[in-house]
Every structure is written in C-alpha cells, then in structure tokens.
C-alpha cells in the first residue's frame, strides 16, 4: 500500500525522498510524487507509473531544490492511477502540501461541505479533502489545524504535511496506518517503514495512533490529539541496510527464499532451551493454558494458510478445537467468543487492516489475544496482549516466503507447548519433535540445492492457462500456499483443492496437458491421494508430485516427482513449500513478470 517519506535538514531533500521511496517500492504502487519546499515555494512533481518516471522527470530530484520535502508512492483506492490523483496534494493556494497513506472514509461528506464553502477539487482522491480541510482550519497555527482536522476525519491515515508559512518545520500524524520518525545527523525523517530511513539512522520512533510529530532539522516534538506535548523513546533497529538489499540475488524473492534456513533457525532457537519449549512471550501460566477450550487463528493471505496448517497441528497434538478465519470475514460473522477462547492473529507486516480489526474486535470482547508478527513495533505487535515475533528479518518481496516459513515454526512451537502442558503428548514425543524441528533448516537447504531442476521444469509451464494444486489434510494447506504463490506473481490462474473434493466439480476443468501439482506427504493419506492422482492422470493431467523420500509408488502415475526429506508428519509443510515457492518464482521469471512487485498487489495491506 502507499508509502510516505519526508525529510527536513541540511541536505537537498529530493534525492533523499527518491531514495526513501525506492526502499518503499516493495509496498506496491502505481504512481509516485514528491513536493519540495525551498523556503519560498513548494514545488511538486508527480507521475503515474514507476519511480523511474519521476526520477527522469526531475533529473534525479535536481529540478526541485530545497531542504524540506515529502514524497509518496500511491496504490490507488479512490480514483484511477493517474498523474492528477498521484500525491502530494495541495490546498487551493498551494501553501499546504499533503501525502497520505490510508483511507478517509467520510471524505465525500466533507468534500461536499467544503465545495459548498467554495473549495475546488482537482483530483478524485480522498486525500485532497485533507489538504483543503487543513486550509479551512488553518489560522496561523499548524498544530491547531491538524488536531481539528483529526477530529473531523474518519478512517485511517499516516500524513506528511508542509505549511508554506512555516519553513523549517515538517508535520506528520497517524491513525491506523504505519508511520515512523527518525533523527539523523543533520536532519529528521518520516517514513512508512524502517528501510526508507535506515541509510541515515537506526534510531526511530514508532508513532502511535493519534500522535502528531513536528520535525525540525535538529529536533522532534511530539504531541497528542489535544496538542499536549508528549515524550517518546526511540527504538534502535538491530538489522542493517544489507538485510533490506538484494545481496547479488536477481530478486528479493529469491534472496528471501534462500534466507529460510536461517530465518527458521532464528525463530526456533530462542524458544528451545535445554530440550524444552520455552515461549516466555506467551505470557500464560500452565493453568491458563489448560483453561483454553478453543482457539481462533485469524489472518489474511499466506498468513491465513499457515493458520490452516496450524489447525491440524494444534488439534492433532494439543486436542484443542481450532477455527481458522480469514480476517476480513471474522469480524463480520459475530463469532462466538468467551473467556475460554484464545485468538491468535498472524501477520508478517503487523499492519494488515483486516487482521488488526479482527484483533481489536476480539480484545473488545474480552478475549485473550496473541500476535505472531514479524515487524517489530508494528500495530498488531503493540496491540495484542502478547506478541511472539517471527525472526525472519525484513521481507521486501510482495510474495511472502521466509515470513510464511517462520510463522509455521511459531505455530508448531505453540501447539507443542500447549500439548506438553495439557499432557496430550508424551515428553518422548516432544523430544523427537524438537529433533525434527532442529533438522528443518538443513533439509530446507538441501531442497534449495535442486533449484536448477525446478527452473527447467517451471520453464515448460510459462504458457500454462490453469494449474491445480491438490492435497489432503496438511497437504491441502500447503496446496493453498503453492497455488497463491504461483498465481500472485505469474498471473497464471491456479486453484488449490482438497484432493477428495476435486471430483465434485472441478475435475471437469482437467484436460489433456493441464498441470496438476499433487502434494502427498501424509503417510496415512498416501493411498487415498494416489487414487486422486490417478483420477486426474486418467483425464489427461500432467502430474507434478511432491512427496516424502521413499514414496516411489507415485512415479507410476506422476510425470515429475520431487522428494522431500522425512520429517514429523506435522512439519512437512515446511519442506514441501520450498519446491512450490521455487516453482512459482521460476514460472514468473520465465514469463518476464515483475516478480518482487506483482501488479495490483501491495506488501502491506493497510486498507480493509
Ligand atoms: O502482512 P501480513 O502477513 O498480514 O499479510 C497478509 C497477506 O496480505 C499476505 O500474506 C499476502 O497474501 C502475500 N501476498 C502472500 O504472498
């Protein structure tokens, strides 16, 4: 979703803004713009398309001199992607410039009222309302205008604002959209996410809901919505710039696929001590763990898919009923929640609007909440009762890979902890599982070694129209992820099906040469899966099978088989996902798609 940046300091602002926007490209966008203030005039440049267009248009920023500025990458919500709808937006006299991430839900009502007062609008965006509303409230005091605007608008926003009458000051404010502020040598910065400022500083402030910051070259002043000054402590970012760069890989996605052994280890290691599972962040006594009668796992996209896997693991090991919900559905279905219920929300970004809303709904209804989150200090991390971090490091590619893998690890560990405390598995079984978990990084590395074979296979499918993924139980969960990975980056239509369900309709789509990827890692379901494989084969499907080492019988029906090393039946997704990620990546690469920034998608979906 939209990215915002801002700078005020000794340096020329435009190159810093363009550089920051570059680091936020991963969020997804369709137009970009910057506004730079030289103390007299605020100059604007914006263009539909990639950042490259804006760079060329401004000669790398040289055409907009000035040491204070704001920048934006827009992911269109209100109004088509166009030069006019791109941010920044001005008020009528071009004395106030605004960039915005989020949605102003009551913008039509405010727009109508402002139009009745004579305000003229040039764009179709909700953001322009903010620029005019600030103009309406501005009587010489920016802080007063901002707080009055905040009382009027509904929805979500992170805003960067410049007032022509106040050179040397840059304002920013947030509600339900991410915003960080950094203090660097000779300047201050704002951004939607850490990578945009990391080149200049490691000390950042996470702006909370309805907090305002006034940035100057050498200081930051924070205020609440009543304009009272507040104190904030900076957080030191531990990871460095290289973690958010490609390090010689052609794409972030490939780099992140390769980072999985380490990410898995980093997420696992701190939670296994002396052969025991220790999850201090869970913040629950054994008694409290025993009191839980039902778990809801709520998330979106791939994070939801890890929840589908986790349901099998939790129910199998800890014998607790688990419901898995898409966050966008959960809050509108009036779920039955009580004090014996626990809600786990899973999110890489920690900012996904639907997941955050589901978390808030559950909290409001008195349910204990746990966030499994990757981005430290994100909204979900801050608002959940407890947070269990996945230590995947920054994930830049829109298609998640290493965050997905670490979410699985966090969920396995939780299920094992619950099982241990509730006495539903023996210590011996837990010990064996811990050994299996520890071996996962080595197995993942081994699977990554076969990437050329997969690339050759994938190249045959760049022209495919439809690809199906089938599996049963946990293998159905991995089919969902394999299918999403492929379609989101290659734009090939793909569906995941519970293998037994295929013959109830979808099998009619299988014709000569249709690729079907079958996942067969669950030994107790292997025979049933073989029957399903034969069913599609008989109808002309070309069969790719992913199965456990030793399951050679599948070769009779499958055209191409990938073997994964043997592991505990609950952990097979962690291995089966590797060839499926590589398959999706290489098909997209073969098609010449923009792998890291697929069309229409955003890394962090901050609108509902
Ligand atoms: O940041 P989150 O984990 O909450 O994001 C959830 C989904 O938007 C995300 O997993 C999405 O489906 C990815 N594009 C999948 O690769």
XYZ file of C-alpha atoms and ligand atoms in Angstrom:
624
model
C 0.000 0.000 0.000
C 1.006 3.645 -0.281
C 4.368 4.646 1.116
C 5.187 8.039 2.553
C 8.526 9.700 3.232
C 9.597 13.130 4.421
C 12.836 14.939 5.149
C 13.906 18.199 6.733
C 17.540 19.079 7.303
C 20.769 20.412 5.840
C 20.796 18.278 2.659
C 18.829 18.626 -0.544
C 15.552 16.846 0.160
C 14.599 15.481 -3.284
C 17.351 12.821 -3.662
C 16.676 11.632 -0.094
C 12.951 11.421 -0.809
C 13.513 9.486 -4.048
C 15.889 7.149 -2.281
C 13.365 6.584 0.511
C 10.571 5.906 -1.974
C 12.834 3.434 -3.694
C 13.099 1.499 -0.416
C 9.312 1.508 -0.092
C 8.693 0.266 -3.637
C 8.037 -3.206 -2.263
C 4.804 -1.940 -0.691
C 3.219 -1.774 -4.143
C 2.246 1.388 -6.032
C 1.049 2.740 -9.343
C 2.223 6.371 -9.208
C 4.701 8.465 -7.268
C 5.348 12.074 -6.379
C 7.388 14.488 -4.303
C 6.920 18.051 -3.048
C 9.955 20.123 -2.057
C 9.977 23.430 -0.174
C 12.850 25.860 -0.747
C 11.642 28.332 1.874
C 9.565 30.309 -0.609
C 7.729 27.936 -2.927
C 6.561 24.382 -2.617
C 7.299 22.656 -5.924
C 5.561 19.484 -6.945
C 6.413 16.646 -9.333
C 4.288 13.544 -9.719
C 3.712 10.885 -12.316
C 1.824 7.715 -12.986
C 3.979 4.597 -13.250
C 7.244 3.506 -11.737
C 9.573 5.672 -9.693
C 11.925 5.708 -12.653
C 9.485 8.056 -14.449
C 9.573 10.506 -11.554
C 13.366 10.281 -11.346
C 13.728 11.092 -15.030
C 11.159 13.853 -14.867
C 13.012 15.604 -12.004
C 16.568 14.729 -13.158
C 17.084 12.659 -10.050
C 15.491 15.382 -7.929
C 17.768 18.208 -9.126
C 14.849 20.152 -10.551
C 13.269 20.556 -7.142
C 15.760 22.360 -4.896
C 15.074 22.714 -1.192
C 15.912 21.067 2.101
C 12.416 20.122 3.214
C 10.081 17.773 1.378
C 7.561 14.972 1.345
C 7.195 12.036 -1.039
C 4.688 9.316 -1.811
C 4.110 6.098 -3.696
C 0.379 5.654 -4.341
C -1.587 2.434 -4.508
C -4.879 3.637 -5.942
C -8.027 3.309 -3.863
C -10.112 6.423 -4.622
C -9.615 7.450 -8.231
C -7.711 5.741 -11.029
C -3.907 5.677 -11.129
C -3.077 8.996 -12.859
C -0.755 11.992 -12.639
C -3.556 14.080 -11.137
C -4.548 11.565 -8.494
C -0.924 10.925 -7.523
C 0.227 12.543 -4.259
C 1.276 15.059 -2.922
C -1.904 17.136 -2.948
C -2.190 20.870 -2.446
C -4.790 23.164 -0.985
C -6.092 25.800 -3.436
C -3.315 28.355 -2.829
C -0.544 25.740 -2.865
C 0.509 26.722 0.629
C -0.215 23.337 2.228
C 1.054 20.053 0.740
C -0.014 16.628 1.951
C 0.926 12.980 1.401
C -1.355 10.287 2.792
C -1.410 6.549 3.383
C -4.813 5.143 4.372
C -8.432 5.920 3.584
C -10.558 8.873 4.701
C -13.887 7.105 4.976
C -16.118 10.188 5.304
C -14.357 12.116 2.540
C -17.451 12.503 0.343
C -19.418 14.225 3.092
C -16.509 16.570 3.918
C -15.834 17.210 0.240
C -19.450 18.277 -0.309
C -19.340 20.630 2.670
C -16.061 22.146 1.522
C -17.361 22.555 -2.025
C -20.345 24.436 -0.618
C -17.846 26.787 1.001
C -16.199 27.355 -2.374
C -13.321 24.862 -2.273
C -12.399 23.419 -5.659
C -11.102 19.900 -6.060
C -8.819 18.753 -8.855
C -8.438 15.047 -8.082
C -10.764 12.144 -7.320
C -8.851 11.226 -4.170
C -9.962 11.168 -0.566
C -6.604 12.753 0.342
C -7.310 16.082 -1.289
C -10.037 16.578 1.312
C -7.318 16.641 3.987
C -5.379 19.402 2.199
C -8.492 21.589 1.887
C -9.717 20.806 5.383
C -6.345 21.844 6.816
C -6.626 25.034 4.792
C -10.093 25.619 6.240
C -8.897 25.180 9.825
C -5.548 26.906 9.426
C -5.435 30.262 11.218
C -1.672 30.518 11.590
C -1.123 27.535 13.901
C -0.391 24.234 12.067
C -0.861 22.110 15.189
C -4.310 23.526 15.774
C -5.306 22.940 12.138
C -4.032 19.341 12.298
C -5.867 18.468 15.516
C -9.119 19.997 14.247
C -8.737 18.032 11.023
C -8.161 14.855 13.083
C -11.427 15.403 14.922
C -13.294 15.670 11.624
C -11.941 12.832 9.517
C -12.857 9.167 9.949
C -10.780 6.267 8.685
C -7.076 5.616 8.635
C -4.186 7.886 7.870
C -0.472 8.481 8.064
C 0.119 12.001 6.805
C 3.163 14.104 5.973
C 2.305 17.815 5.847
C 4.185 21.009 4.906
C 2.925 24.544 5.576
C 4.429 27.273 3.417
C 4.136 29.764 6.266
C 6.307 27.524 8.436
C 9.602 26.844 6.719
C 11.917 24.733 8.829
C 9.044 22.531 10.031
C 7.508 19.346 8.743
C 4.464 17.724 10.374
C 3.327 14.122 10.488
C 0.436 12.331 12.145
C -1.036 8.852 12.138
C -4.107 6.797 12.893
C -4.210 3.119 11.912
C -1.579 3.434 9.175
C 2.106 2.884 9.899
C 4.465 5.801 10.474
C 7.962 6.052 11.861
C 10.181 9.038 12.538
C 13.970 9.070 12.578
C 16.602 11.552 13.799
C 19.760 11.546 11.704
C 22.942 13.595 11.524
C 21.791 16.995 10.253
C 18.192 16.115 9.583
C 14.946 14.397 10.544
C 12.895 11.927 8.538
C 9.480 10.313 8.371
C 8.568 7.099 6.566
C 6.001 4.330 6.385
C 8.639 1.743 7.159
C 12.159 1.379 8.523
C 14.072 0.509 5.284
C 13.398 4.031 3.976
C 15.403 5.681 6.782
C 17.948 3.015 7.632
C 20.648 4.563 5.477
C 20.502 7.683 7.658
C 19.662 6.442 11.127
C 18.991 3.378 13.274
C 17.148 5.318 15.955
C 13.480 5.502 15.153
C 10.298 6.468 16.954
C 7.148 4.468 16.300
C 4.311 6.959 16.116
C 1.207 5.705 17.897
C -2.406 6.317 16.959
C -3.432 9.974 17.050
C 0.061 11.208 17.830
C 1.495 14.181 15.986
C 5.138 14.995 15.393
C 6.696 18.277 14.376
C 10.088 17.671 12.751
C 12.831 20.237 12.550
C 16.372 19.878 11.290
C 17.744 19.216 14.779
C 14.767 18.237 16.914
C 11.490 16.386 17.118
C 8.475 17.470 19.152
C 5.652 15.042 19.809
C 2.051 15.926 20.690
C -1.207 14.150 21.426
C -4.510 14.945 19.768
C -5.130 17.706 22.358
C -1.845 19.382 21.307
C -0.239 18.493 24.656
C 3.490 17.737 24.337
C 4.361 14.066 24.948
C 7.631 12.215 25.473
C 8.672 9.287 23.308
C 11.576 6.882 23.478
C 13.458 5.883 20.328
C 13.916 2.236 19.383
C 17.227 1.052 17.960
C 16.821 -1.036 14.832
C 19.054 -4.091 15.076
C 19.144 -5.209 11.454
C 21.245 -3.297 8.943
C 20.802 -1.910 5.444
C 22.138 -5.024 3.730
C 19.252 -7.024 5.220
C 16.923 -4.922 3.079
C 19.034 -5.155 -0.095
C 19.357 -7.840 -2.750
C 22.892 -9.010 -1.954
C 23.569 -10.172 -5.515
C 20.309 -12.066 -5.988
C 18.244 -11.206 -9.036
C 15.162 -10.630 -6.898
C 14.308 -10.102 -3.249
C 12.008 -13.096 -3.501
C 14.856 -15.450 -4.400
C 17.065 -13.950 -1.715
C 14.315 -14.417 0.836
C 13.667 -17.996 -0.281
C 17.371 -18.631 0.381
C 17.230 -16.957 3.773
C 14.718 -19.505 5.039
C 17.120 -21.903 6.774
C 18.453 -19.020 8.872
C 15.033 -17.458 9.467
C 13.672 -20.804 10.658
C 16.641 -21.301 12.960
C 16.378 -17.767 14.362
C 12.708 -18.273 15.145
C 13.259 -21.707 16.648
C 16.444 -21.352 18.675
C 15.418 -18.815 21.305
C 12.379 -20.933 22.165
C 14.151 -24.213 22.768
C 16.200 -24.347 25.917
C 17.688 -27.480 27.487
C 15.469 -29.622 25.312
C 12.311 -27.796 26.447
C 9.971 -25.421 24.696
C 10.064 -22.030 26.400
C 7.819 -19.330 24.988
C 8.071 -16.574 27.567
C 6.334 -14.051 25.305
C 3.193 -16.161 25.524
C 2.685 -14.695 28.991
C 0.463 -17.592 30.097
C 0.722 -19.784 33.157
C 0.245 -23.534 32.743
C -3.113 -23.104 34.441
C -4.158 -20.532 31.875
C -3.013 -22.747 29.014
C -5.102 -25.587 30.429
C -8.141 -23.320 30.710
C -8.321 -22.606 26.958
C -11.167 -24.523 25.318
C -10.993 -23.111 21.819
C -8.518 -21.255 19.619
C -9.275 -18.942 16.715
C -6.480 -18.305 14.241
C -7.221 -15.221 12.194
C -5.143 -13.832 9.323
C -5.064 -12.965 5.617
C -3.394 -14.493 2.553
C -0.391 -16.688 3.229
C -0.556 -15.972 6.948
C -4.066 -17.482 6.833
C -2.614 -20.517 5.074
C -0.211 -21.085 7.960
C -3.277 -20.985 10.186
C -4.892 -23.758 8.112
C -1.781 -25.876 8.725
C -1.709 -24.930 12.398
C -5.279 -26.141 12.869
C -4.172 -29.685 12.023
C -1.134 -29.394 14.275
C -2.972 -27.897 17.271
C -5.893 -30.283 17.051
C -3.632 -33.268 16.437
C -1.172 -32.531 19.222
C -2.985 -30.486 21.852
C -6.532 -31.731 21.167
C -7.999 -28.209 21.261
C -10.629 -27.273 18.690
C -9.282 -24.612 16.333
C -11.211 -22.393 13.960
C -9.265 -20.636 11.220
C -10.791 -17.469 9.849
C -9.985 -15.027 7.104
C -9.645 -11.755 8.986
C -11.925 -9.946 6.537
C -14.713 -12.411 7.401
C -14.112 -12.940 11.098
C -15.330 -9.647 12.499
C -18.482 -9.568 10.420
C -19.724 -13.031 11.322
C -20.333 -12.365 15.007
C -18.066 -15.227 16.164
C -18.871 -16.973 19.413
C -16.148 -15.887 21.820
C -15.847 -16.285 25.573
C -13.218 -16.209 28.303
C -12.115 -19.753 27.497
C -11.316 -18.705 23.938
C -7.952 -17.516 22.687
C -7.369 -15.578 19.493
C -4.106 -15.849 17.573
C -3.574 -13.324 14.799
C -0.784 -13.985 12.326
C 0.804 -11.235 10.254
C 4.152 -10.522 8.665
C 3.684 -6.767 8.476
C 1.674 -6.411 11.666
C -0.274 -3.714 9.840
C -2.829 -5.662 7.777
C -6.025 -3.676 8.303
C -8.429 -6.643 8.454
C -6.217 -8.607 10.839
C -5.800 -5.571 13.068
C -9.556 -5.009 13.057
C -10.175 -8.664 13.994
C -7.698 -8.337 16.848
C -9.444 -5.235 18.137
C -12.851 -6.897 17.876
C -11.627 -9.858 19.950
C -9.990 -7.600 22.527
C -13.136 -5.554 22.844
C -14.985 -8.762 23.608
C -12.563 -9.678 26.368
C -10.736 -12.486 24.587
C -7.067 -13.215 25.270
C -5.032 -12.340 22.173
C -1.637 -13.341 20.847
C 0.031 -11.833 17.784
C 2.504 -13.814 15.687
C 4.200 -10.915 13.967
C 7.388 -10.237 12.008
C 7.693 -6.460 12.057
C 8.858 -5.311 15.463
C 6.835 -2.447 16.899
C 4.032 -2.766 14.298
C 0.407 -2.072 15.233
C -0.552 -5.713 15.833
C 2.619 -6.275 17.857
C 1.733 -3.336 20.051
C -1.955 -4.032 20.450
C -2.078 -7.787 21.026
C -1.987 -8.849 24.696
C 1.175 -10.776 23.897
C 3.405 -10.962 20.865
C 5.530 -13.808 19.591
C 7.929 -12.475 16.989
C 8.963 -14.443 13.942
C 12.598 -13.591 13.391
C 12.553 -13.573 9.592
C 14.150 -10.129 9.242
C 12.828 -7.611 6.729
C 10.795 -9.195 3.962
C 10.686 -6.993 0.878
C 9.210 -9.140 -1.930
C 5.434 -8.858 -2.050
C 5.129 -12.647 -2.191
C 5.942 -13.889 1.264
C 8.336 -16.804 1.665
C 10.552 -16.585 4.736
C 7.868 -14.939 6.855
C 5.490 -17.781 5.923
C 8.086 -20.357 6.964
C 8.755 -18.685 10.300
C 5.036 -18.324 11.019
C 4.740 -22.089 10.646
C 7.570 -22.574 13.137
C 5.944 -20.257 15.680
C 2.672 -22.160 15.333
C 4.312 -25.583 15.670
C 6.053 -24.406 18.833
C 2.834 -23.079 20.304
C 0.951 -26.287 19.532
C 3.751 -28.333 21.111
C 3.802 -26.116 24.185
C 0.047 -26.477 24.620
C 0.292 -30.230 24.088
C 3.089 -30.501 26.636
C 1.243 -28.522 29.297
C -2.069 -30.274 28.695
C -0.384 -33.671 28.728
C -1.746 -34.744 25.352
C 1.650 -35.923 24.098
C 4.460 -37.630 25.973
C 7.784 -35.973 26.727
C 9.392 -38.569 24.490
C 7.269 -37.445 21.545
C 8.080 -33.793 22.262
C 11.798 -34.634 22.346
C 11.525 -36.338 18.965
C 9.651 -33.391 17.533
C 12.284 -30.979 18.800
C 14.933 -33.049 16.993
C 12.845 -32.918 13.812
C 12.383 -29.154 14.143
C 16.113 -28.651 14.544
C 16.741 -30.592 11.352
C 14.374 -28.483 9.256
C 16.942 -25.786 8.312
C 19.341 -28.445 6.949
C 16.547 -30.124 4.986
C 15.429 -26.754 3.573
C 18.980 -26.011 2.430
C 19.105 -29.395 0.734
C 15.879 -28.730 -1.149
C 17.199 -25.351 -2.257
C 20.138 -27.104 -3.880
C 17.766 -28.519 -6.507
C 16.714 -25.164 -7.836
C 18.047 -25.679 -11.399
C 15.941 -28.816 -11.831
C 12.876 -26.896 -10.780
C 13.750 -23.994 -13.041
C 13.918 -26.339 -16.034
C 10.566 -27.827 -15.114
C 8.990 -24.413 -14.484
C 10.147 -23.115 -17.867
C 7.840 -25.649 -19.521
C 4.834 -24.048 -17.832
C 5.250 -20.362 -18.554
C 2.447 -20.573 -21.122
C 0.056 -22.560 -18.910
C -3.502 -21.252 -18.583
C -4.588 -23.148 -15.473
C -2.646 -25.011 -12.820
C -4.220 -27.004 -9.998
C -2.764 -27.918 -6.615
C -4.250 -30.816 -4.674
C -3.655 -32.384 -1.292
C -5.404 -33.795 1.758
C -5.151 -32.618 5.363
C -1.949 -30.674 5.925
C -1.157 -31.189 2.247
C -4.307 -29.288 1.370
C -2.974 -26.372 3.452
C 0.283 -26.391 1.508
C -1.651 -26.607 -1.767
C -3.362 -23.330 -0.864
C 0.014 -21.680 -0.407
C 1.574 -23.245 -3.533
C -1.338 -22.025 -5.610
C -1.269 -18.487 -4.201
C 2.498 -18.234 -4.655
C 2.196 -19.187 -8.297
C -0.770 -17.032 -9.237
C 0.161 -13.850 -7.396
C 3.478 -13.468 -9.187
C 2.983 -15.288 -12.526
C -0.658 -14.260 -13.197
C -1.480 -17.832 -14.197
C -4.877 -18.928 -12.996
C -4.492 -21.512 -10.303
C -6.688 -23.252 -7.757
C -5.996 -25.333 -4.704
C -8.336 -28.180 -3.980
C -8.792 -30.692 -1.221
C -7.987 -33.734 -3.352
C -11.086 -35.676 -2.360
C -13.300 -32.744 -3.319
C -11.983 -32.443 -6.857
C -14.423 -34.925 -8.320
C -17.346 -32.886 -7.010
C -16.979 -30.342 -9.777
C -13.523 -29.035 -10.525
C -12.262 -32.191 -12.206
C -14.308 -31.124 -15.245
C -11.646 -28.470 -15.862
C -8.862 -31.010 -16.242
C -7.985 -31.647 -19.858
C -5.073 -33.013 -21.868
C -1.857 -31.457 -20.535
C -3.324 -29.479 -17.588
C -0.676 -29.322 -14.896
C -1.755 -30.711 -11.537
C 0.644 -30.419 -8.622
C -0.183 -33.091 -6.071
C 1.233 -32.990 -2.544
C 1.460 -36.360 -0.786
C 3.372 -36.028 2.473
C 0.812 -37.521 4.867
C 1.518 -41.235 5.070
C -1.917 -42.136 6.413
C -3.499 -40.426 3.395
C -0.961 -41.554 0.819
C -3.076 -44.354 -0.689
C -6.121 -42.091 -0.939
C -4.010 -39.429 -2.606
C -2.637 -41.961 -5.082
C -6.223 -42.665 -6.177
C -6.849 -38.942 -6.663
C -3.631 -38.627 -8.653
C -4.726 -41.466 -10.931
C -8.157 -39.836 -11.367
C -6.635 -36.661 -12.829
C -3.977 -38.536 -14.741
C -6.659 -40.584 -16.484
C -8.232 -37.337 -17.655
C -5.058 -36.134 -19.292
C -3.384 -34.155 -16.496
C 0.379 -33.727 -16.422
C 1.356 -34.646 -12.894
C 3.899 -32.979 -10.618
C 4.103 -34.805 -7.290
C 5.731 -33.624 -4.074
C 6.122 -36.481 -1.643
C 8.311 -37.973 1.084
C 11.571 -39.679 0.242
C 10.862 -43.371 -0.378
C 7.312 -42.970 -1.708
C 8.347 -44.193 -5.135
C 4.988 -45.758 -5.970
C 3.750 -42.343 -7.061
C 6.156 -42.479 -10.013
C 3.748 -44.836 -11.747
C 1.257 -42.011 -12.190
C 3.278 -38.822 -11.815
C 5.314 -37.316 -14.646
C 7.710 -35.470 -12.368
C 8.399 -36.200 -8.703
C 10.082 -34.068 -6.056
C 11.084 -35.903 -2.898
C 11.305 -34.117 0.416
C 13.337 -35.486 3.338
C 11.411 -37.395 6.003
C 10.258 -35.369 8.985
C 7.464 -35.401 11.539
C 4.083 -35.561 9.800
C 3.078 -32.202 11.299
C 6.111 -30.371 9.872
C 6.043 -31.472 6.231
C 4.657 -28.114 5.021
C 7.938 -26.500 5.992
C 9.682 -28.670 3.416
C 7.011 -29.080 0.732
C 6.691 -25.313 0.457
C 10.266 -24.910 -0.821
C 9.818 -26.526 -4.275
C 6.434 -24.826 -4.606
C 7.948 -21.397 -3.888
C 10.736 -22.069 -6.385
C 8.231 -23.292 -8.963
C 6.146 -20.107 -8.638
C 9.272 -17.954 -8.774
C 10.703 -19.586 -11.890
C 7.404 -19.631 -13.778
C 7.035 -15.892 -13.089
C 10.667 -15.290 -14.038
C 10.211 -17.270 -17.270
C 7.179 -15.160 -18.123
C 9.169 -11.968 -17.541
C 6.902 -10.827 -14.705
C 7.902 -8.229 -12.138
C 8.497 -10.902 -9.504
C 9.063 -8.670 -6.473
C 6.313 -6.204 -7.282
C 3.419 -8.051 -8.902
C 0.732 -5.904 -10.472
C -2.138 -4.665 -8.286
C -0.589 -6.047 -5.104
C 0.804 -4.339 -2.047
C 3.128 -5.767 0.569
C 1.290 -4.296 3.473
C -2.479 -4.146 3.013
C -3.427 -1.280 5.285
C -6.954 -0.773 3.967
C -9.914 -3.082 4.552
O 1.465 -8.796 6.450
P 0.505 -9.945 6.519
O 1.166 -11.228 6.841
O -0.646 -9.676 7.440
O -0.080 -10.063 5.046
C -1.087 -10.986 4.748
C -1.251 -11.139 3.258
O -1.527 -9.907 2.669
C -0.003 -11.746 2.594
O 0.330 -12.981 3.139
C -0.252 -11.888 1.082
O -1.225 -12.854 0.836
C 1.038 -12.189 0.333
N 0.985 -11.545 -0.938
C 1.260 -13.618 0.077
O 2.440 -13.861 -0.597
